[in-house]
CSV table of C-alpha atoms in Angstrom, one decimal:
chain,number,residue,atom,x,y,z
A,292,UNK,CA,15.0,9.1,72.6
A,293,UNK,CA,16.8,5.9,74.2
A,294,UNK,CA,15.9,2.2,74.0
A,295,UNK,CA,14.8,2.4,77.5
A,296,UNK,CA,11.7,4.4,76.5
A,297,UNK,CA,10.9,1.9,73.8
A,298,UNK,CA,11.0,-0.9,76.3
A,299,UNK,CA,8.9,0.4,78.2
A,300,UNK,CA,6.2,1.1,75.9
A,301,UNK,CA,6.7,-2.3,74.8
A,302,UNK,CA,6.4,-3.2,78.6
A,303,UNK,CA,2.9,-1.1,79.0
A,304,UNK,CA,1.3,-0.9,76.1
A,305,UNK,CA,2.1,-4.5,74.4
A,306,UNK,CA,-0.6,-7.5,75.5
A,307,UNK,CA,1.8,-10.3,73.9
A,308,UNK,CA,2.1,-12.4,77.0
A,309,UNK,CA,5.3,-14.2,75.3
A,310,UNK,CA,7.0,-11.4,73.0
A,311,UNK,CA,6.3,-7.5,74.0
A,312,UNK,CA,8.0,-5.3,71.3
A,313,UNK,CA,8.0,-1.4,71.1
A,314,UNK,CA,9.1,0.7,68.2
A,315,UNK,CA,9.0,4.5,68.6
A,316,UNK,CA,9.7,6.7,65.3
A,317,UNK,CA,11.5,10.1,66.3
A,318,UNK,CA,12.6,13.0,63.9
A,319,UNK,CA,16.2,14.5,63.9
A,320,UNK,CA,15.5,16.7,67.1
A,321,UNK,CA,14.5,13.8,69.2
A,322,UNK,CA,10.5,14.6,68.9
A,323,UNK,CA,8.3,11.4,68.9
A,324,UNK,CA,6.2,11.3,65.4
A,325,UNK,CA,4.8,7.9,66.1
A,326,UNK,CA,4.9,4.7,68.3
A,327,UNK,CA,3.9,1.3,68.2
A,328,UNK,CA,3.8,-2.1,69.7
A,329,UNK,CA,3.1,-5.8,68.5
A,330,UNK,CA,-0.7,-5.7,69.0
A,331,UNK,CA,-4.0,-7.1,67.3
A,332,UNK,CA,-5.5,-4.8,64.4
A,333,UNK,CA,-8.1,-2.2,65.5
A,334,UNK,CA,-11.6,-3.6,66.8
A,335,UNK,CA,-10.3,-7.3,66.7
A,336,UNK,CA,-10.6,-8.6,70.2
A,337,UNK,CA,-7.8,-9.6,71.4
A,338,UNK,CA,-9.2,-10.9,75.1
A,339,UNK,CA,-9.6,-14.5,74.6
A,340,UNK,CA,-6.1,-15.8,75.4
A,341,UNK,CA,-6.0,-18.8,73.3
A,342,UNK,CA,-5.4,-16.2,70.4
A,343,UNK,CA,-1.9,-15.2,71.8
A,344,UNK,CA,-0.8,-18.7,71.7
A,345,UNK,CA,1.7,-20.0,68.9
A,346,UNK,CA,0.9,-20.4,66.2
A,347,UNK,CA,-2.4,-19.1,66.1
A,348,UNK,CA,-1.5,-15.6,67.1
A,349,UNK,CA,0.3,-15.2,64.1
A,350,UNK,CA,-2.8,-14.7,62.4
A,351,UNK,CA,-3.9,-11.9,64.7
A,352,UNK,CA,-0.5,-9.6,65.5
A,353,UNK,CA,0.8,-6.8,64.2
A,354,UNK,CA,4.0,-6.2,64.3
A,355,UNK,CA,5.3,-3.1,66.6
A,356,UNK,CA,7.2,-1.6,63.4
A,357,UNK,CA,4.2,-1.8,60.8
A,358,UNK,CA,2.0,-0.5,63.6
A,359,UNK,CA,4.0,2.5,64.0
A,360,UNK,CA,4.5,3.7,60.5
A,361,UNK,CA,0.5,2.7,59.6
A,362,UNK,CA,-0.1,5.3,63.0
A,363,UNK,CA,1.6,7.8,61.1
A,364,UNK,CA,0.1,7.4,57.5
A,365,UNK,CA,-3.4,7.4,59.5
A,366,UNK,CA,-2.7,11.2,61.5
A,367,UNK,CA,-1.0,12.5,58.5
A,368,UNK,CA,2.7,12.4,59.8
A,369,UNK,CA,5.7,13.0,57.7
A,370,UNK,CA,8.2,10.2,58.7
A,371,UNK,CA,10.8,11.4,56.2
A,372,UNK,CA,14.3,11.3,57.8
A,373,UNK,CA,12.9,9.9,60.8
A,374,UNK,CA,14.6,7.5,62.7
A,375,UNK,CA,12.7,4.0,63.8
A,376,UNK,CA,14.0,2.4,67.4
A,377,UNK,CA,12.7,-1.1,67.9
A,378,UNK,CA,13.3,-3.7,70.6
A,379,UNK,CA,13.5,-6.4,68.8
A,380,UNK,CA,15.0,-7.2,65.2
A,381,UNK,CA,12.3,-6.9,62.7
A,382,UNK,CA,10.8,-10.1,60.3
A,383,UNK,CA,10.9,-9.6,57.0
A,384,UNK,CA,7.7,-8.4,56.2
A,385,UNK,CA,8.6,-5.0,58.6
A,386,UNK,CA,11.8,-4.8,56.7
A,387,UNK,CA,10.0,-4.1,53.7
A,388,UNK,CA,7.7,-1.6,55.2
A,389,UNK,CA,10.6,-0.2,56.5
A,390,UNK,CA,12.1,0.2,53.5
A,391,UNK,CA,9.1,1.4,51.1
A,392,UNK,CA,8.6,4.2,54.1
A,393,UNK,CA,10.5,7.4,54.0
A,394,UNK,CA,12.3,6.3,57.5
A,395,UNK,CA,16.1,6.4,56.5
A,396,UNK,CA,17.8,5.6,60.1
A,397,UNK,CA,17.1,1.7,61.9
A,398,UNK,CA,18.3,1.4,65.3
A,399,UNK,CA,17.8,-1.7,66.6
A,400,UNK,CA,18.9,-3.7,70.2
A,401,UNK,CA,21.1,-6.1,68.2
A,402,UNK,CA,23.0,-6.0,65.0
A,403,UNK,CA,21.6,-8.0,62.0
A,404,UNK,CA,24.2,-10.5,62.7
A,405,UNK,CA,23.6,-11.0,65.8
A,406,UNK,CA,20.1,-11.6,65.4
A,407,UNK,CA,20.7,-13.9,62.9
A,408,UNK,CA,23.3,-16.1,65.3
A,409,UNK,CA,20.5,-16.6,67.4
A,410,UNK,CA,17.8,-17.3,64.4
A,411,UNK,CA,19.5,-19.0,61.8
A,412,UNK,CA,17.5,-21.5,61.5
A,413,UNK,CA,14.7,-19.4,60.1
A,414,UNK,CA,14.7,-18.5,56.8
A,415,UNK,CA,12.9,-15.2,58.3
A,416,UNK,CA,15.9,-13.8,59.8
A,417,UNK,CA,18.0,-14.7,56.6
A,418,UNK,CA,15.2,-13.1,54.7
A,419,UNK,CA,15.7,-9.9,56.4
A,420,UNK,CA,19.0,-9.8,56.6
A,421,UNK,CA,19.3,-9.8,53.0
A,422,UNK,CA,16.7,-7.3,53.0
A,423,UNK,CA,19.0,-4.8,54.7
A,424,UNK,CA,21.9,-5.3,52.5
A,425,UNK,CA,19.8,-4.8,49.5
A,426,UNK,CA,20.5,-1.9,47.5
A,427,UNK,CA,16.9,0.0,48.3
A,428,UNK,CA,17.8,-0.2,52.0
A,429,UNK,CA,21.4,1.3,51.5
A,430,UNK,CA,19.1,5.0,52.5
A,431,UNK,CA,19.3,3.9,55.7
A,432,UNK,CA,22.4,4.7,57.6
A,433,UNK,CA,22.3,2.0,59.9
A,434,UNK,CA,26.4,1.2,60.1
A,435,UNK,CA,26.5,4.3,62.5
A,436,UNK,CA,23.6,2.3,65.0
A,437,UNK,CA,25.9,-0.9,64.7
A,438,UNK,CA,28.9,1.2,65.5
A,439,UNK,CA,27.3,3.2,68.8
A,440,UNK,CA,26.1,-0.6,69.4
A,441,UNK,CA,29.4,-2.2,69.3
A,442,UNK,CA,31.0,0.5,71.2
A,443,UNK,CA,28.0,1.1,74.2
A,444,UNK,CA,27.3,4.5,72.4
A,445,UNK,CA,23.7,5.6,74.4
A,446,UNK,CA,21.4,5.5,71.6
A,447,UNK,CA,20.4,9.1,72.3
A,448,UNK,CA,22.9,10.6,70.4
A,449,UNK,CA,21.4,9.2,67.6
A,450,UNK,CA,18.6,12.1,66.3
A,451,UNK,CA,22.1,14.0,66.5
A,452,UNK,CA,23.2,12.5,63.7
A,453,UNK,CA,22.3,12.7,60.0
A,454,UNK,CA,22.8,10.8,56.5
A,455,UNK,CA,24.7,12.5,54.3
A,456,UNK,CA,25.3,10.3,51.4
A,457,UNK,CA,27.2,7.2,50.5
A,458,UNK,CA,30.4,6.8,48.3
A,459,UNK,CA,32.0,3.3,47.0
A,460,UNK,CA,33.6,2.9,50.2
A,461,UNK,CA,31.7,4.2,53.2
A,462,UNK,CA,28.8,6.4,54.2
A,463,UNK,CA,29.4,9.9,55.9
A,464,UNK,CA,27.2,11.3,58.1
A,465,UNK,CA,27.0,14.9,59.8
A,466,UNK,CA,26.8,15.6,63.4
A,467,UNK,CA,25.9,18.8,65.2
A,468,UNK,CA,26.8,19.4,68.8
A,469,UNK,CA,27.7,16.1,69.6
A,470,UNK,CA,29.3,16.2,73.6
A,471,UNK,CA,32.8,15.0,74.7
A,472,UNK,CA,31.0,11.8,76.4
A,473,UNK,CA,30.0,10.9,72.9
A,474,UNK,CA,33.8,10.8,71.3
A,475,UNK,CA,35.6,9.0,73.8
A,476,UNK,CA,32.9,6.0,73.9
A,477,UNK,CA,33.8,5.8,70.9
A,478,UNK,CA,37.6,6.1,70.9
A,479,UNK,CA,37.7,3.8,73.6
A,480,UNK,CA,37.2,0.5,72.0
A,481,UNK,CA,38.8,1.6,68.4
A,482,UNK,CA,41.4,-0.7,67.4
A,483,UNK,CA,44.4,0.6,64.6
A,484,UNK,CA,43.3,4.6,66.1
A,485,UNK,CA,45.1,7.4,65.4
A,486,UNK,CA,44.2,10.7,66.7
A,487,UNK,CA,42.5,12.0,69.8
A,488,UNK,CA,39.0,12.1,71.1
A,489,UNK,CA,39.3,15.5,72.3
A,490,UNK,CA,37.0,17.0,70.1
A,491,UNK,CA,35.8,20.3,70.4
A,492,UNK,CA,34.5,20.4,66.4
A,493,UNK,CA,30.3,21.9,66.7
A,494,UNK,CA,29.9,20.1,63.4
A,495,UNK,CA,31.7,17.3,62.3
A,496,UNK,CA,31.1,14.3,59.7
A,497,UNK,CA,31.7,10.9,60.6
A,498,UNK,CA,32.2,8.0,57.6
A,499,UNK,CA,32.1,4.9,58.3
A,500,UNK,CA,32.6,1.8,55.9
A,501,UNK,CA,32.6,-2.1,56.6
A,502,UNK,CA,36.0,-3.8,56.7
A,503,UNK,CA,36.0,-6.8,55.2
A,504,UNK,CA,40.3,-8.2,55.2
A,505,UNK,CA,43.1,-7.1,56.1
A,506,UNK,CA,44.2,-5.2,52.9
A,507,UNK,CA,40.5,-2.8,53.8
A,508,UNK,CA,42.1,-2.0,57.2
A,509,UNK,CA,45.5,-1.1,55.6
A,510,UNK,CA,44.1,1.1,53.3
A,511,UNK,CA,42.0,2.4,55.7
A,512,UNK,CA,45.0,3.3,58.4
A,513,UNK,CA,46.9,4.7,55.6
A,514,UNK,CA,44.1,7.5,54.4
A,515,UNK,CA,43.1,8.3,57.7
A,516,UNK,CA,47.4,8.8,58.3
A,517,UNK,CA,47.7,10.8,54.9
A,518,UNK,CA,45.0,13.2,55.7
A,519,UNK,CA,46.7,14.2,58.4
A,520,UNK,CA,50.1,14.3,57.4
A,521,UNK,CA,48.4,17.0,55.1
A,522,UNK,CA,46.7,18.6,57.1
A,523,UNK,CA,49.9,19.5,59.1
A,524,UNK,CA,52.3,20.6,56.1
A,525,UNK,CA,52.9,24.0,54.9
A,526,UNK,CA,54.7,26.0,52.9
A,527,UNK,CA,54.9,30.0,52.9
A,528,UNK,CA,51.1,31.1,52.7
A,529,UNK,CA,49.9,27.4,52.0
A,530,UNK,CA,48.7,25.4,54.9
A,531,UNK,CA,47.6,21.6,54.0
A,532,UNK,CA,44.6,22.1,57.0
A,533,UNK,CA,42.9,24.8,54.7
A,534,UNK,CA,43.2,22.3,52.0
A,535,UNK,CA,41.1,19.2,53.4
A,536,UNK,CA,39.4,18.1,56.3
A,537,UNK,CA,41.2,18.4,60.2
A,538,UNK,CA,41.0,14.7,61.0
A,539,UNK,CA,40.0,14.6,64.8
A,540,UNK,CA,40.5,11.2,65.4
A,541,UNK,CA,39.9,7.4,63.6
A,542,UNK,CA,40.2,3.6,64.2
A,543,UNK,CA,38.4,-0.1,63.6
A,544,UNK,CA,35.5,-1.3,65.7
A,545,UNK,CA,35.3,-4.6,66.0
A,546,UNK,CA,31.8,-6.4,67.4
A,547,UNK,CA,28.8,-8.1,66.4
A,548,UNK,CA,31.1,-10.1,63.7
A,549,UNK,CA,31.8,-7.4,61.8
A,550,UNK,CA,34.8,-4.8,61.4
A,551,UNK,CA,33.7,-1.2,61.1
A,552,UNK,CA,35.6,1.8,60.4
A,553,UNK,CA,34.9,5.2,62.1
A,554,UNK,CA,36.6,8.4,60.8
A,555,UNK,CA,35.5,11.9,62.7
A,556,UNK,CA,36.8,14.6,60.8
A,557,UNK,CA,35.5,18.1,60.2
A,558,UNK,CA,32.8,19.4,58.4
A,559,UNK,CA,33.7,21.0,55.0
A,560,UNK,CA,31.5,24.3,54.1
A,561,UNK,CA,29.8,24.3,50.9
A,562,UNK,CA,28.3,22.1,48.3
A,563,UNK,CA,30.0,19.9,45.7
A,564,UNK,CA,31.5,20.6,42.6
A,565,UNK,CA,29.1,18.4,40.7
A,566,UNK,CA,26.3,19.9,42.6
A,567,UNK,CA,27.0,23.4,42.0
A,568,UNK,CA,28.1,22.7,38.2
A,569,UNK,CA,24.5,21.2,37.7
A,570,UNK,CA,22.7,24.3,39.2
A,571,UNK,CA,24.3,26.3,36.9
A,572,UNK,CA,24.5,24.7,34.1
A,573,UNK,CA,28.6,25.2,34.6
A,574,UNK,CA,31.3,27.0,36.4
A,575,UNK,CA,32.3,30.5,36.5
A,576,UNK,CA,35.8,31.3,36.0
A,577,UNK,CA,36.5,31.9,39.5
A,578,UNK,CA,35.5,28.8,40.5
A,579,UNK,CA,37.6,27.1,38.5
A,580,UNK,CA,40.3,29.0,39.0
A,581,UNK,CA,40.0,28.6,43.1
A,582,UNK,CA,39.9,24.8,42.4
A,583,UNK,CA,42.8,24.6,39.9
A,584,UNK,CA,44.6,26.9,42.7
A,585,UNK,CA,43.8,24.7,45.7
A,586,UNK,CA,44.7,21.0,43.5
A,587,UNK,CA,48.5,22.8,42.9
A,588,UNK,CA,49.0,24.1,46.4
A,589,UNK,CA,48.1,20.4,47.3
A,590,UNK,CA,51.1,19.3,44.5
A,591,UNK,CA,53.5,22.2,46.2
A,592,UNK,CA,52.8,20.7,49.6
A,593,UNK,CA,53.8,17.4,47.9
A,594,UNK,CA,50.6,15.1,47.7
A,595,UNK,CA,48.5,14.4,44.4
A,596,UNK,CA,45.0,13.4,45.7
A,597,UNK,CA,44.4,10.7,42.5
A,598,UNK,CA,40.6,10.9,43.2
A,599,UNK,CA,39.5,14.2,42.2
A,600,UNK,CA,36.2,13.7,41.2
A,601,UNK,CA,33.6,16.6,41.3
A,602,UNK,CA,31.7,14.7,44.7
A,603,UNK,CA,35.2,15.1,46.0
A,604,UNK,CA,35.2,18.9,46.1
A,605,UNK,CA,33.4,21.2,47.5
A,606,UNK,CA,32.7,24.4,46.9
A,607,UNK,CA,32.0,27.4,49.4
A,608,UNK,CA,30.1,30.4,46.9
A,609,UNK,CA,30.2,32.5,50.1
A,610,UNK,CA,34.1,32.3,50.9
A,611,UNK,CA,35.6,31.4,47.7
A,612,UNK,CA,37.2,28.5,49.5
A,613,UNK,CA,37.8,25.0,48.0
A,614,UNK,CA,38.1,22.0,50.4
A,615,UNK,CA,39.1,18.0,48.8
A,616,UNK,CA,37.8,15.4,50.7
A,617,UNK,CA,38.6,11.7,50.9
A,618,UNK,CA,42.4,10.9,50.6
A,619,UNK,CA,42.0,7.2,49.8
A,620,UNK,CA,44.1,7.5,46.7
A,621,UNK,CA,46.5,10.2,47.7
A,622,UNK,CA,50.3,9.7,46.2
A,623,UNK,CA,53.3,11.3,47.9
A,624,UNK,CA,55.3,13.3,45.4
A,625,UNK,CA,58.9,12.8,44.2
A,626,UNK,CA,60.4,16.2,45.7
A,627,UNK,CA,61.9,16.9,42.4
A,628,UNK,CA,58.3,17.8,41.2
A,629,UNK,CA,57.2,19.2,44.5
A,630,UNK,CA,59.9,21.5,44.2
A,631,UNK,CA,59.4,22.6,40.7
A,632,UNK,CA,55.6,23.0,41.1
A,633,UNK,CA,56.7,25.7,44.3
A,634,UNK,CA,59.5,27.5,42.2
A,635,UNK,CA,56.5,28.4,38.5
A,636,UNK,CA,56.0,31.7,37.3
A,637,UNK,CA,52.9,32.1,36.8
A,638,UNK,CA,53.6,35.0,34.4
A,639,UNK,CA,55.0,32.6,31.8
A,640,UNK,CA,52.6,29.1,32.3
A,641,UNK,CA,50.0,28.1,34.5
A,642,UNK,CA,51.0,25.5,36.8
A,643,UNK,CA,47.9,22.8,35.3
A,644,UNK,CA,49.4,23.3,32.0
A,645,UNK,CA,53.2,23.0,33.2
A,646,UNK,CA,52.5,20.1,35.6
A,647,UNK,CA,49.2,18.1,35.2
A,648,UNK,CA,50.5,16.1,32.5
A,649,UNK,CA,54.0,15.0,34.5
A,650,UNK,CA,52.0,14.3,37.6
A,651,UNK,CA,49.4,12.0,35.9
A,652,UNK,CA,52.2,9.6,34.5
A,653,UNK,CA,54.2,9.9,37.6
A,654,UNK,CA,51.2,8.6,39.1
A,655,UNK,CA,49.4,6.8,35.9
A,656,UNK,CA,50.2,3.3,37.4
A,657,UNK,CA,49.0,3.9,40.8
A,658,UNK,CA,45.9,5.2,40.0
A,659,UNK,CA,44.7,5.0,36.5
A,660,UNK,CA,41.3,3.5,37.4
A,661,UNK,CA,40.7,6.6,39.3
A,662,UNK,CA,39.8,10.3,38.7
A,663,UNK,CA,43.5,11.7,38.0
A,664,UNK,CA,43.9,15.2,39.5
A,665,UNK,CA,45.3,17.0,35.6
A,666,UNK,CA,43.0,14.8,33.6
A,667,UNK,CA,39.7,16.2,36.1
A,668,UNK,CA,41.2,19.6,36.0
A,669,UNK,CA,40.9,19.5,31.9
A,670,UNK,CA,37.5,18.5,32.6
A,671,UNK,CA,36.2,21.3,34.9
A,672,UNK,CA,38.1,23.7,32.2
A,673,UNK,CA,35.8,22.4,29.7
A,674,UNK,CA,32.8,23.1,32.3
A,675,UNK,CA,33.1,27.1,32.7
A,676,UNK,CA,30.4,28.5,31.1
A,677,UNK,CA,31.1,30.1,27.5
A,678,UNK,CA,31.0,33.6,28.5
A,679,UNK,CA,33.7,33.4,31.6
A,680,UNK,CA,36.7,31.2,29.2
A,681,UNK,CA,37.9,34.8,28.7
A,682,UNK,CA,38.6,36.0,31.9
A,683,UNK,CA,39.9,32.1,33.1
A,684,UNK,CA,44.1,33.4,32.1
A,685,UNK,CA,43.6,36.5,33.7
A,686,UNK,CA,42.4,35.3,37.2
A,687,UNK,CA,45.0,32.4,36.7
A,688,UNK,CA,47.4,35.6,36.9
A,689,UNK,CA,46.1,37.4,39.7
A,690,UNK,CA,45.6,34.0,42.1
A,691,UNK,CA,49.0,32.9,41.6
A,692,UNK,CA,51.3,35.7,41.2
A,693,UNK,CA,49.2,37.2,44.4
A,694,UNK,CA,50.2,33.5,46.1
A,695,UNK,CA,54.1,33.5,44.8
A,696,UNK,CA,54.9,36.9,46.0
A,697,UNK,CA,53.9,35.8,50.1
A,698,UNK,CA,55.4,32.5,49.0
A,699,UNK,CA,59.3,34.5,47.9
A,700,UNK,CA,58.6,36.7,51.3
A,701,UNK,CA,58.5,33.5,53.3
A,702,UNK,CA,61.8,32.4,51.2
């Protein structure tokens, strides 16, 4: 559903002589669940024309957006993960029914500071900018709108795209069966890019995050550069792009008076750690084990990830197959330590006991204030349920000495 269509409703529908606004609320498929336009409330005649003059029709409008959701409470339609398209920035009044309403995706004609450019001198616009910034409205993923605005994106990818859930620096969102076209708009205008738009990914997760200096951009060029540096290492059986998301391509937008990061990676099966831990009430010992085996390949490849919270691992029950996302902290390792983590035996120590420790203070004064991969990996031991502790040595065992015997055949 494009802006176009919105327009025109506004065009033949709205009786604002002055202002015509359109606002059309469409799930993730594209499918119109409502529509409105700026209009007089039901049964209030709206034919005299002195009423549409300023400021007296203030008293008599209704604003396109409110219209729309009020259509939709009326029939009895769901609006939850809708997506609201509107010509026209909404007032601040909209921007709080927008954000009391279960719509989670605003795609407007202008950015929020572009409408306030042309507005600033109404406290309104101010109003709803600060509105949108507010921590209630951060359910709405509007940063990918401003992006596909800033870089002539049609908005009809949009419905294509879905939330997925916001970290402390930058919201991801998944996106199925997005076409080529799609990617290298994109690409095109990316400043600082690495990569290449030649995506052929069916599902893929975008994150995107607001720069705000130059010390943002440098730390964003450098994890977008270490996630694929590991994705390309190996050693024997262990490949880094098993180990965390391919990165297809990434780079800075730079529009509306704002900076905007865009990282298009691939999408990682299965749930989080956290997630999975809370459903049942722990882990099993072959979960743990599969994440304490995936953290040391990343140490024998020779990265530390330094951020190895349970939001940051995900889980795939069906495959047994751990994948670490977001390499923001990720250290390089001294090749003394890479080189001893490849040459354990397993038989003797388990490589978190033999390691974790030297690897936190190698890396203690990079990353204390973060999630430190042996400190987290204590803490997941601690999580396998009461029943399973037993068998935790004996998998330990059968992973790794399984892993070091391909490991001496590739030697």
């Amino acid at each position: 559903m494009t802006m176009e269509q919105a327009k025109r409703l506004a065009q033949q529908k709205s009786k604002d002589p002055h202002t015509k606004v359109g606002c059309l609320i469409v799930n993730d498929s594209g499918k119109v669940l409502s529509a409105g336009v700026n209009s007089f409330p039901t049964g209030v005649d709206d034919s005299p024309s002195y009423r549409w003059v300023r400021p007296t029709k203030y008293n008599y409008v209704v604003h396109a957006e409110l219209n729309a959701i009020a259509e939709a409470a009326s029939s009895g339609v769901s609006l939850r993960g809708a997506t609201c398209i509107q010509t026209l920035f909404p007032c601040i009044s909209c921007t709080k029914a927008i954000i009391q309403s279960p719509v989670y995706t605003l795609n407007g004609r202008k950015t929020p500071e572009e409408y306030l450019d042309e507005h600033i001198q109404y406290t309104n616009a101010r109003a709803t900018r600060l509105g949108f910034q507010s921590p209630s409205f951060r359910k709405l993923p509007n940063l990918i709108a401003l992006a596909m605005n800033i870089a002539s994106v049609p908005y009809e990818y949009l419905p294509m795209i879905k939330w997925l859930g916001e970290g402390a620096y930058g919201t991801a969102y998944s996106a199925n069966g997005l076409p080529p076209e799609f990617h290298i708009a994109m690409y095109k205008d990316l400043q600082f890019r690495t990569g290449d738009p030649d995506c052929h990914f069916e599902q893929c997760v975008i994150k995107t995050a607001l720069v705000k200096d130059k010390k943002a951009i440098d730390a964003f060029v450098r994890e977008s550069k270490m996630q694929g540096l590991i994705s390309l290492e190996t050693y024997g059986p262990v490949s880094g792009k098993d180990l965390v998301p391919k990165i297809c391509y990434a780079g800075i937008l730079f529009g509306g008076g704002m900076a905007i990061s865009i990282q298009v990676m691939t999408r990682a099966p299965g749930d989080t750690l956290h997630a999975i831990a809370v459903r049942q009430n722990g882990l099993t010992a072959t979960q743990y084990v599969a994440v304490e085996k995936t953290f040391v390949s990343m140490w024998s490849l020779g990265f530390v990830h330094g951020d190895s919270h349970a939001n940051n691992i995900l889980y795939d029950v069906k495959n047994d197959k751990v994948t670490i996302i977001d390499a923001g902290m990720t250290l390089l390792l001294p090749f003394a330590i890479r080189d001893a983590v490849r040459s354990f035996d397993p038989a003797r120590y388990p490589g978190l006991e033999i390691f974790a420790r030297t690897i936190d203070h190698l890396t203690h004064g990079y990353i204390q204030d973060y999630n430190a991969d042996g400190k987290m990996l204590a803490t997941y031991l601690k999580w396998v349920l009461p029943e399973e502790r037993k068998l935790v040595n004996r998998l330990r065992y059968e992973a790794w000495q399984q892993r070091m015997a391909r490991v001496r055949r590739a030697w």
